[in-house]
Short mmCIF file of C-alpha atoms and ligand atoms in Angstrom, two decimals:
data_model
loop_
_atom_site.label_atom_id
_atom_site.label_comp_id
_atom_site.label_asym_id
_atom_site.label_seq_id
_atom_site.Cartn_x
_atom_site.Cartn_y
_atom_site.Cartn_z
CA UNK A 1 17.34 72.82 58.00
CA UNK A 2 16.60 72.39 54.63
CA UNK A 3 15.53 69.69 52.66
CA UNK A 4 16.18 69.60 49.10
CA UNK A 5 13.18 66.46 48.21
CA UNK A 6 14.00 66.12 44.50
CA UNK A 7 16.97 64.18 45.29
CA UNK A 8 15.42 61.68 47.56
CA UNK A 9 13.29 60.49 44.30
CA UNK A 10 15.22 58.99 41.70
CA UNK A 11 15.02 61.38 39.02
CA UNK A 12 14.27 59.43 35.45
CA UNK A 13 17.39 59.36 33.09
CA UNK A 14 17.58 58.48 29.61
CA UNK A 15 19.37 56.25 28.28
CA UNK A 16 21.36 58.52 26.43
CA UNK A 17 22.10 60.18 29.86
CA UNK A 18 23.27 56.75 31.67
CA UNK A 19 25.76 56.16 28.73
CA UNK A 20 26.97 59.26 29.43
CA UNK A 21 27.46 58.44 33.46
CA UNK A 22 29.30 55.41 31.91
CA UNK A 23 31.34 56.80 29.94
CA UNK A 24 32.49 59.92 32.28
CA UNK A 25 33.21 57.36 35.57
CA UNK A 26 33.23 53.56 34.63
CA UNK A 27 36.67 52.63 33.51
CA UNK A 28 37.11 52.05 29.53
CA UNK A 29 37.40 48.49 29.79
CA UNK A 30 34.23 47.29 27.76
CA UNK A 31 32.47 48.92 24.32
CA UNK A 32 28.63 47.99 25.40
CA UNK A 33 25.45 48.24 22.78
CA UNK A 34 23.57 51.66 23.39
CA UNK A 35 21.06 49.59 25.46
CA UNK A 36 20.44 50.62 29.35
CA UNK A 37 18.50 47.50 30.98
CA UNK A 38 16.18 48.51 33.71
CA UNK A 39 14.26 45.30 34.51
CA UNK A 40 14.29 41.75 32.86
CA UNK A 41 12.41 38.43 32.89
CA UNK A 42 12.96 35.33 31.48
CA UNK A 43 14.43 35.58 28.06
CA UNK A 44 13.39 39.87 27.88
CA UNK A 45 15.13 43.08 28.95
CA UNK A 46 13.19 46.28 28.87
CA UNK A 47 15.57 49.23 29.06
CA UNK A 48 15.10 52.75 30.94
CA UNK A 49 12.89 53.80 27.86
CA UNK A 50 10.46 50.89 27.90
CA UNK A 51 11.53 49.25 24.78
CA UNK A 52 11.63 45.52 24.80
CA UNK A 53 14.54 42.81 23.49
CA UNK A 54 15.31 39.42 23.41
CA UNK A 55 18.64 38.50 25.11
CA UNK A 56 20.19 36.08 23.17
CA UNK A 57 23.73 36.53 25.16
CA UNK A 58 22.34 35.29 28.38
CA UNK A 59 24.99 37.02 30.40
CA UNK A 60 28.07 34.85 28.41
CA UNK A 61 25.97 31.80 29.47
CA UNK A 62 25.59 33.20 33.66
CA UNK A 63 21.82 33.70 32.80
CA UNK A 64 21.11 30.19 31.49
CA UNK A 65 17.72 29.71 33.31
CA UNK A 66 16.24 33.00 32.13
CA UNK A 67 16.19 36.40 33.80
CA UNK A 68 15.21 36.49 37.45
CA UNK A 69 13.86 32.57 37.45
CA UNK A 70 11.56 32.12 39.54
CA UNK A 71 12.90 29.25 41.30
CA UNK A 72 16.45 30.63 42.15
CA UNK A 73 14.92 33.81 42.90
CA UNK A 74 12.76 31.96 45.84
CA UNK A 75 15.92 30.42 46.82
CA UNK A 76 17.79 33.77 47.03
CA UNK A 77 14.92 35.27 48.75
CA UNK A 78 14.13 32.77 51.39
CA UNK A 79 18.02 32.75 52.50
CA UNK A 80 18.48 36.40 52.76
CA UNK A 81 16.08 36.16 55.28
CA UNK A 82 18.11 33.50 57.48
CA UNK A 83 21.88 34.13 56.72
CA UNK A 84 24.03 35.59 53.98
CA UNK A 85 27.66 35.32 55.18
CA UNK A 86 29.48 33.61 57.78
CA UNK A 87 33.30 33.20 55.63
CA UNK A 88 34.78 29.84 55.95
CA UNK A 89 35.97 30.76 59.61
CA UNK A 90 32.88 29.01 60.48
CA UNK A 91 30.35 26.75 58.99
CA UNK A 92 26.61 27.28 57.66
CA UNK A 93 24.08 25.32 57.29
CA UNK A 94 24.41 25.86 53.36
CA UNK A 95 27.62 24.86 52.20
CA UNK A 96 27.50 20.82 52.95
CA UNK A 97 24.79 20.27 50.74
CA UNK A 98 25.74 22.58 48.03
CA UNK A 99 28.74 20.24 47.74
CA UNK A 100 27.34 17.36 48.43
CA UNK A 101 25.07 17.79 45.55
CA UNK A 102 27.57 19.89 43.17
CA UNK A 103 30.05 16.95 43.32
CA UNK A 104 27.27 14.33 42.54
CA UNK A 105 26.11 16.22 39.73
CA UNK A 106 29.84 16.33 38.04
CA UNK A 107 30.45 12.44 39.27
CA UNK A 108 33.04 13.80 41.66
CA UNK A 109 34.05 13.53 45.42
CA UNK A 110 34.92 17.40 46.49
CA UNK A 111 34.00 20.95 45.40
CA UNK A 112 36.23 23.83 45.78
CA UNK A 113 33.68 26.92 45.91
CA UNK A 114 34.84 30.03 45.08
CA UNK A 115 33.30 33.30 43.18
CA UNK A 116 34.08 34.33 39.90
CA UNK A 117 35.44 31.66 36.84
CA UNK A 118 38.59 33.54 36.71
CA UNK A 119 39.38 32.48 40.24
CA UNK A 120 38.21 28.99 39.49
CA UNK A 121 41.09 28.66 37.14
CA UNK A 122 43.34 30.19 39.48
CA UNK A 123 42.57 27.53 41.69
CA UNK A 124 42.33 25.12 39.37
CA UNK A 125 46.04 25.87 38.23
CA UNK A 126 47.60 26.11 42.28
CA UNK A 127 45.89 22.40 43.09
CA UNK A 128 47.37 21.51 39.90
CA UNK A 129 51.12 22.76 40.96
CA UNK A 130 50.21 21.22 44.24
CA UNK A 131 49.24 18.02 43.45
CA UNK A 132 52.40 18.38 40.59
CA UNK A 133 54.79 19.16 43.15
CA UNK A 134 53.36 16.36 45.90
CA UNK A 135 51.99 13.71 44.53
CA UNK A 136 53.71 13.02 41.07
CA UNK A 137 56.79 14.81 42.54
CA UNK A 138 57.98 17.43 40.37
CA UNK A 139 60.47 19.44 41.04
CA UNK A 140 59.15 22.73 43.21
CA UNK A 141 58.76 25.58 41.13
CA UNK A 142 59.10 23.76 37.45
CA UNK A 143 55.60 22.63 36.75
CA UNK A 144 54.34 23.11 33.35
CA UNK A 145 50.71 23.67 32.29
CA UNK A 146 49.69 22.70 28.47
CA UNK A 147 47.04 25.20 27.33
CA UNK A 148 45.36 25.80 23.79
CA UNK A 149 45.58 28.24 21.52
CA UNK A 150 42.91 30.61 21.31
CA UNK A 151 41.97 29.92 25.12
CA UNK A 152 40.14 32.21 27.04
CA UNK A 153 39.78 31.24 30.71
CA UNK A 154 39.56 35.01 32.75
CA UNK A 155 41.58 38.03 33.08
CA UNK A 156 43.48 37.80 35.81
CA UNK A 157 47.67 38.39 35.82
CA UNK A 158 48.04 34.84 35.73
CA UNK A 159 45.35 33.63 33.26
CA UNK A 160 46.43 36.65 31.05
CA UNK A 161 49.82 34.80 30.81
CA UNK A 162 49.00 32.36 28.57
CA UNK A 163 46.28 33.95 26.14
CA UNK A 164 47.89 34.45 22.72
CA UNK A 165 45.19 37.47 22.24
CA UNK A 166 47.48 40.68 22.01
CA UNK A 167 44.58 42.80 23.43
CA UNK A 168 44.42 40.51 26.38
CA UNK A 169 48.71 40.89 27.39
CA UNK A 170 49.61 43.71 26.11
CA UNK A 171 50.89 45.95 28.79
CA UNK A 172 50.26 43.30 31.41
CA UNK A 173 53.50 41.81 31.53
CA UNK A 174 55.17 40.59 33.28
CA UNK A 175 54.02 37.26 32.88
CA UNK A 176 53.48 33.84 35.23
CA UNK A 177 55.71 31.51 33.58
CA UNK A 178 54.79 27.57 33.27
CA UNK A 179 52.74 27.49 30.45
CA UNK A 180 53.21 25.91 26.88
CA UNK A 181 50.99 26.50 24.10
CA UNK A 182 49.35 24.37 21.50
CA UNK A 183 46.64 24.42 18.87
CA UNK A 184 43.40 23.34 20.17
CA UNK A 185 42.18 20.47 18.44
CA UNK A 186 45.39 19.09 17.73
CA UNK A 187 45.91 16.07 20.45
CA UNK A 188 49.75 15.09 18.29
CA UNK A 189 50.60 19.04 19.33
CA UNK A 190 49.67 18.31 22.63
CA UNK A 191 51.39 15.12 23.23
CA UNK A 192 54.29 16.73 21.98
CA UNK A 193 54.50 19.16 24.33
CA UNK A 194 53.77 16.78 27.29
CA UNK A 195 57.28 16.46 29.42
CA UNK A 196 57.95 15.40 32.81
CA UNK A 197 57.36 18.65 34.47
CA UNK A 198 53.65 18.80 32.88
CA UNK A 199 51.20 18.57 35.91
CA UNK A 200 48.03 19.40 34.11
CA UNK A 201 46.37 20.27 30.71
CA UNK A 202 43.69 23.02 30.92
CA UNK A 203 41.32 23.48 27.53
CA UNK A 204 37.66 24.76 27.24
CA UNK A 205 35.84 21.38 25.75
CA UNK A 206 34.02 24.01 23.16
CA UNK A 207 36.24 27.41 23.01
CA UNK A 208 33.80 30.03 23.71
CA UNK A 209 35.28 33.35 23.46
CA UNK A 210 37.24 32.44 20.56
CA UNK A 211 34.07 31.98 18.38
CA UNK A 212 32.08 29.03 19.90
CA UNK A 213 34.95 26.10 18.04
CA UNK A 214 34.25 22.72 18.81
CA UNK A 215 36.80 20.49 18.50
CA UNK A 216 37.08 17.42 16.00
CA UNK A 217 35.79 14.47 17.16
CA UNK A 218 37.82 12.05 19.11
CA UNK A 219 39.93 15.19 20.21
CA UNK A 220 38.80 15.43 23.78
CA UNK A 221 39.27 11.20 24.36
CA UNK A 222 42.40 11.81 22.98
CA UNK A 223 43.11 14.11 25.53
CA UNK A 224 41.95 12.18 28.17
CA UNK A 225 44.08 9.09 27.38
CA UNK A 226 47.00 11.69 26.73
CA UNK A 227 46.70 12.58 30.13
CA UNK A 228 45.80 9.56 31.91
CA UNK A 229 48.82 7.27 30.16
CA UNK A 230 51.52 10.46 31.16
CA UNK A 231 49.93 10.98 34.90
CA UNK A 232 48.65 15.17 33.69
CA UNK A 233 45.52 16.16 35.28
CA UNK A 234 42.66 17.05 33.05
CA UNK A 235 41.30 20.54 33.49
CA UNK A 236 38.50 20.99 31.73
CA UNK A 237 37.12 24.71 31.72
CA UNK A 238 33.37 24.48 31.88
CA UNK A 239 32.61 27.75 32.99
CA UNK A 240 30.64 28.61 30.12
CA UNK A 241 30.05 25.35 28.03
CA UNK A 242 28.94 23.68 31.30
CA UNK A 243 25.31 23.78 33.20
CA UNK A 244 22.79 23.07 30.26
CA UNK A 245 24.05 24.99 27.46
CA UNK A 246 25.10 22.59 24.73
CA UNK A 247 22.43 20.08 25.60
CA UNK A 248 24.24 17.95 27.89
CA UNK A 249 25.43 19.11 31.54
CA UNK A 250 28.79 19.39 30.58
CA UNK A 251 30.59 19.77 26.94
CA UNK A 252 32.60 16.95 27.92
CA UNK A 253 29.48 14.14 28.26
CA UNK A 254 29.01 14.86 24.43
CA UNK A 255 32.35 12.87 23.61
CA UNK A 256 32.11 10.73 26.83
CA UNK A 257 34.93 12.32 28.60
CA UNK A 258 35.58 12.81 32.32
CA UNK A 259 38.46 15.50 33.04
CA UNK A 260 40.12 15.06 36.27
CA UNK A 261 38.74 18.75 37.75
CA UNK A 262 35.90 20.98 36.43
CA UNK A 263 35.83 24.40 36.72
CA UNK A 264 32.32 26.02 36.50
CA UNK A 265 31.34 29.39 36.94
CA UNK A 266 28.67 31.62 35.26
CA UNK A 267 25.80 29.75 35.31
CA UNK A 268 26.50 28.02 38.67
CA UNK A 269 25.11 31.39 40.48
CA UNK A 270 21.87 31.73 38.26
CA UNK A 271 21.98 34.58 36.99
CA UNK A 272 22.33 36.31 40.59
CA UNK A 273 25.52 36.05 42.10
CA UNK A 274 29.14 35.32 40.94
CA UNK A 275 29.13 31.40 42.14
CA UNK A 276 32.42 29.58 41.23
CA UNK A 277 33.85 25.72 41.86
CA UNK A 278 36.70 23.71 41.09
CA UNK A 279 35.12 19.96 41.21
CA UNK A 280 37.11 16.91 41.02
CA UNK A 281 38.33 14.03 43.34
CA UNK A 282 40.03 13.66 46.88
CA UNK A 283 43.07 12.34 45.74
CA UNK A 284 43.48 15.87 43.71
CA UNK A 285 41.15 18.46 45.45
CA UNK A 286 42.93 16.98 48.94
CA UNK A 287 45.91 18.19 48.39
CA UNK A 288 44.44 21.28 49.93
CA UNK A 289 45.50 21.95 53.57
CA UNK A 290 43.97 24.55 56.04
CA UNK A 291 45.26 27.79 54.86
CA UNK A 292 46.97 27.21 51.37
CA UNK A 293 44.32 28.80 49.68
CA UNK A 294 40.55 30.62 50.49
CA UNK A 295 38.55 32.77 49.78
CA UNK A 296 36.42 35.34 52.00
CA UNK A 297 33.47 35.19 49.85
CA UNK A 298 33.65 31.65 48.59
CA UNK A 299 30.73 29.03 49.57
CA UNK A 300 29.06 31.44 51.19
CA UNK A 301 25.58 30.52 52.33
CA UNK A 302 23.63 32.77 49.89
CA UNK A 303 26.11 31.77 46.53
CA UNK A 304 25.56 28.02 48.38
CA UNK A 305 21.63 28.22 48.80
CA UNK A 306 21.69 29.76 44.65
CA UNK A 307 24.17 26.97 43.40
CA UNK A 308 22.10 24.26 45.35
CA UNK A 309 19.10 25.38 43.48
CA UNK A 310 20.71 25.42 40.42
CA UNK A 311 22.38 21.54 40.63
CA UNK A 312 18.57 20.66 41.63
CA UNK A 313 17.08 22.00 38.41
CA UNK A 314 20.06 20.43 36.39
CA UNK A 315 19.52 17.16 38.27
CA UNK A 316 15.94 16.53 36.59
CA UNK A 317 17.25 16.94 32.79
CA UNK A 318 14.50 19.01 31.70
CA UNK A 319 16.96 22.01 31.05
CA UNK A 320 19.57 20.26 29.12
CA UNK A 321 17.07 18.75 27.05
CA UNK A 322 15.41 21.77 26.24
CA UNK A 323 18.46 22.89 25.61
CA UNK A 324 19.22 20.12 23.12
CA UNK A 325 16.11 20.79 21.46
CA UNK A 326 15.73 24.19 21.10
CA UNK A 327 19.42 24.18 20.31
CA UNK A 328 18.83 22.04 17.29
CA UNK A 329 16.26 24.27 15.88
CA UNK A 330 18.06 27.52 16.46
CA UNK A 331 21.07 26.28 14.24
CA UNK A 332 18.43 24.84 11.78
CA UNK A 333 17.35 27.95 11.01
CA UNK A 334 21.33 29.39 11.09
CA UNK A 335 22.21 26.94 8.48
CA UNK A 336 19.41 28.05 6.29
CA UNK A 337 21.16 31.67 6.68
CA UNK A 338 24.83 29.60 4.91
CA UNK A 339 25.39 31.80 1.66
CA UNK A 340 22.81 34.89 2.54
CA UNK A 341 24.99 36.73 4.62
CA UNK A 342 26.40 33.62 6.66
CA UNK A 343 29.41 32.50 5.89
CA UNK A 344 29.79 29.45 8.85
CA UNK A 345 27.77 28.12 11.69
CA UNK A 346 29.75 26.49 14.50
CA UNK A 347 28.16 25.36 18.06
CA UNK A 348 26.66 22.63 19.96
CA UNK A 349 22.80 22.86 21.62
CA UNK A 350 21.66 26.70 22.76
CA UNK A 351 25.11 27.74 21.24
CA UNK A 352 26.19 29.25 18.13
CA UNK A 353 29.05 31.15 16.77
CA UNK A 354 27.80 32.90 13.38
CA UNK A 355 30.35 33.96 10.92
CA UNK A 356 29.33 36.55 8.58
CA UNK A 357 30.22 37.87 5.44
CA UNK A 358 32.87 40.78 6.42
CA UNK A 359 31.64 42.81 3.83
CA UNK A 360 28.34 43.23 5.79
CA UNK A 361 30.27 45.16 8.46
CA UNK A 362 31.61 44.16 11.74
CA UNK A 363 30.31 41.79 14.39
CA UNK A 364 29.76 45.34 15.90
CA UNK A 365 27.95 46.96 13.70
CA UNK A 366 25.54 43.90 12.98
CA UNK A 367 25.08 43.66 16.87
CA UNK A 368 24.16 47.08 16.97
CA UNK A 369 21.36 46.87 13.97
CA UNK A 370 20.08 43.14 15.45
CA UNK A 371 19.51 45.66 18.71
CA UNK A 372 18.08 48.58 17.08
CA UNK A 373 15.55 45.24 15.47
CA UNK A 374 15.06 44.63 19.55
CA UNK A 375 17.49 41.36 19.80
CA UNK A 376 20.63 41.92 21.94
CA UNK A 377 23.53 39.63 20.88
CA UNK A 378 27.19 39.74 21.37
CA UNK A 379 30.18 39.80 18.49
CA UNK A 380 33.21 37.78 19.17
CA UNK A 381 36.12 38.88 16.93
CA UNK A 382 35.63 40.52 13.35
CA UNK A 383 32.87 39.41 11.96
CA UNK A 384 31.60 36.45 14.06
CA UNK A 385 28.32 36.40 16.15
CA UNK A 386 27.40 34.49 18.64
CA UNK A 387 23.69 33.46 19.80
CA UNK A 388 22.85 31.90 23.23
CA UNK A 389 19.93 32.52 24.75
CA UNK A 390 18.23 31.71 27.76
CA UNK A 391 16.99 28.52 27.67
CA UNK A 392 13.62 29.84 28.34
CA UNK A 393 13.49 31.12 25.62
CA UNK A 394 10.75 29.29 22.60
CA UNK A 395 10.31 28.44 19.32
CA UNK A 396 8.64 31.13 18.47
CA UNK A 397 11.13 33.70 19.89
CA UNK A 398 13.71 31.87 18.34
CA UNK A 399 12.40 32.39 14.98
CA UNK A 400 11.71 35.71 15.41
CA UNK A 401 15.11 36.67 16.42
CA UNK A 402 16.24 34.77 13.59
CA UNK A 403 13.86 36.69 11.04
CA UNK A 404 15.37 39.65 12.41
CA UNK A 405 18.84 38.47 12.23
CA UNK A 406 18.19 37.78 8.25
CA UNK A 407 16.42 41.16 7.97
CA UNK A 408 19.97 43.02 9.07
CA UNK A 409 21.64 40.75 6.59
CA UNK A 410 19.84 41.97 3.73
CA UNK A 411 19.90 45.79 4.58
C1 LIG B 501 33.76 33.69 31.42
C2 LIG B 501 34.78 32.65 31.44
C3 LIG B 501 35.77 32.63 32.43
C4 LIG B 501 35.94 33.74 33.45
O1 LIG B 501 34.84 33.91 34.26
P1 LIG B 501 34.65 35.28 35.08
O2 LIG B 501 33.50 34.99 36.00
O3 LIG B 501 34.37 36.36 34.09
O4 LIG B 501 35.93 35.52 35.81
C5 LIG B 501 36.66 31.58 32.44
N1 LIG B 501 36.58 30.60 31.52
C6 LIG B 501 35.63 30.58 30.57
C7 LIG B 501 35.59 29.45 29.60
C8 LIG B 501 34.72 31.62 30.47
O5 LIG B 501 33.81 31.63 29.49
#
């Protein structure tokens, strides 16, 4: 027998050769930056070349403590040596406290764990119908869902239904009916479309995706009041406003307001694992009976032994108010950008949506110089940026993605 030992070492590719592997037999479905991470920590990526940048995505917000923390990491590591599965047929010794502690930090009674944000809406919407249906007694099958225009809550069939972003739908149909449009910030547009059949209103608190908007104030208690005085659940997607990122745990605390359910995602599996929940109260969440609804993966005790670690960390306050802080200076020194390049700064904390000058080139193409400059942000659509880094990250790095950010302005 013959051994051929040059394929039992992992030969070193290029970059330029991993794009390639991409390209040739990963599905079409994203346009990344020419950058091929190899290994990361804190707020830095070094790709397969050596070269060194400074994430300022954070993973869409999943990486909010910083690359491979050390913390969660312990927490992953210690569990995989004890237990990593069991499914929901039987219990573990994780998933109690996770919940336990997940439902005190969002002021709530029960957590629904599942994996991914997009099937933390799902849920979110079929305890919504359920709770519709049951307890406020709609007719089966006619609930109605008020969502906000230029939402972005997961790809799935039934999410997809009600984005109004063409790329999103088109060629997805058909759709999931039960769901009524309205522009977000508008709380007359959504009373309007309030009826008897409306069992829930789902909105991001801050619309991410759609360019980091935050809504006018008095918006989201307007909201709330809609829904409490006309018996409509509040859904409030946290998924990626949630956990630290604008300052405060949630979006929501920075206008007072308490939705009904959260749903959180992203962050909640620190930067690990895909860790998902729908939060909210008994009298909602308990609608649930054994097997309407599960998930083989969900609360498992790894995702449950990461997502406890991560509601300890939040419980202390330091990372929301280094979020607030560092959040303040970042769009400090955005502001300062207004008129050289910058046409609009939008965001709240470690969060900012950067509209530039279209005549400067696409989101794209300014993503792809700000990487070329070693800082690895994300475009949302046209010519907006957005910035949200760990919130590891310093001052100091701050500014220097920021003088780098000014530098692709002006060439
Ligand atoms: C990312 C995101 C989702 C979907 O989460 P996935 O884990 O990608 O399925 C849902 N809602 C919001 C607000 C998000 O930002």
């Amino acid at each position: 027998m013959t051994v051929d030992i040059t394929h039992s070492v992992d030969p070193i590719i290029s970059s330029s050769e991993h794009i390639g592997m991409v390209d040739d037999f990963a599905a079409h479905n994203y346009s990344p930056l020419p950058v091929v991470a190899a290994t990361a920590e804190g707020a830095w990526i070094t790709d397969v070349e050596g070269r060194r940048y400074l994430d300022c995505l954070a993973g869409y917000s999943a990486i909010n403590f910083g690359h491979r923390n050390r913390e969660i990491i312990a927490a992953v590591t210690d569990q995989l040596g004890r237990l990593t599965l069991t499914s929901r047929a039987f219990h573990s010794d994780r998933l109690g406290p996770f919940c336990r502690d997940l439902a005190a930090l969002c002021g709530k009674e029960m957590v629904l764990p599942m994996n991914t944000g997009a099937e933390a809406v799902e849920s979110a919407i079929k305890v919504a119908r359920k709770w519709g249906t049951e307890v406020k007694g709609v007719p089966a099958g006619q609930a109605s869902i008020v969502v906000a225009a230029g939402n972005f809550h997961g790809r799935t069939t039934t999410i997809v239904s009600f984005s109004d972003d063409p790329v999103a739908r088109t060629g997805f149909g058909p759709f999931t009916p039960g769901f009524r449009i309205v522009p977000f910030g508008d709380a007359e547009a959504m009373a309007a479309a309030i009826d008897d059949t409306t069992v829930a209103v789902l909105i991001e608190p801050i619309q991410g995706e759609a360019g980091i908007i935050v809504p006018p104030d008095g918006y989201l208690a307007a909201v709330r009041e809609l829904c409490t005085s006309t018996n409509v659940l509040m859904i409030c997607d946290e998924i990626q406003s949630g956990l630290g990122r604008t300052g405060t745990t949630f979006a929501c605390d920075h206008w007072d307001v308490v939705p009904d359910l959260y749903t959180l995602g992203k962050a909640l599996g620190g930067g690990v694992l895909p860790v998902s929940a729908v939060v909210g109260d008994s009298n909602v969440l308990g609608v649930l009976r054994p097997g309407e609804h599960g998930s083989t993966f969900g609360g498992n005790p790894l995702a449950a032994a990461v997502g406890s670690t991560v509601v300890h960390m939040l419980g202390t306050g330091y990372w929301q108010d280094r979020a607030a802080t560092l959040g303040t200076h970042l769009h400090g020194r955005l502001h300062e950008l207004i008129g050289g390049g910058v046409t609009a700064v939008r965001g709240l904390g470690l969060w900012a949506g950067v509209d530039v000058d279209p005549t400067l080139g696409t989101g794209k193409d300014l993503c792809k110089k700000l990487a070329e400059r070693g800082v690895l942000a994300k475009d949302t659509h046209g010519s907006t940026l957005r910035f949200a880094p760990p919130i590891v990250i310093t001052t100091d790095e701050i500014d220097w993605a920021m003088d780098q950010f000014a530098a692709v302005l002006h060439t």
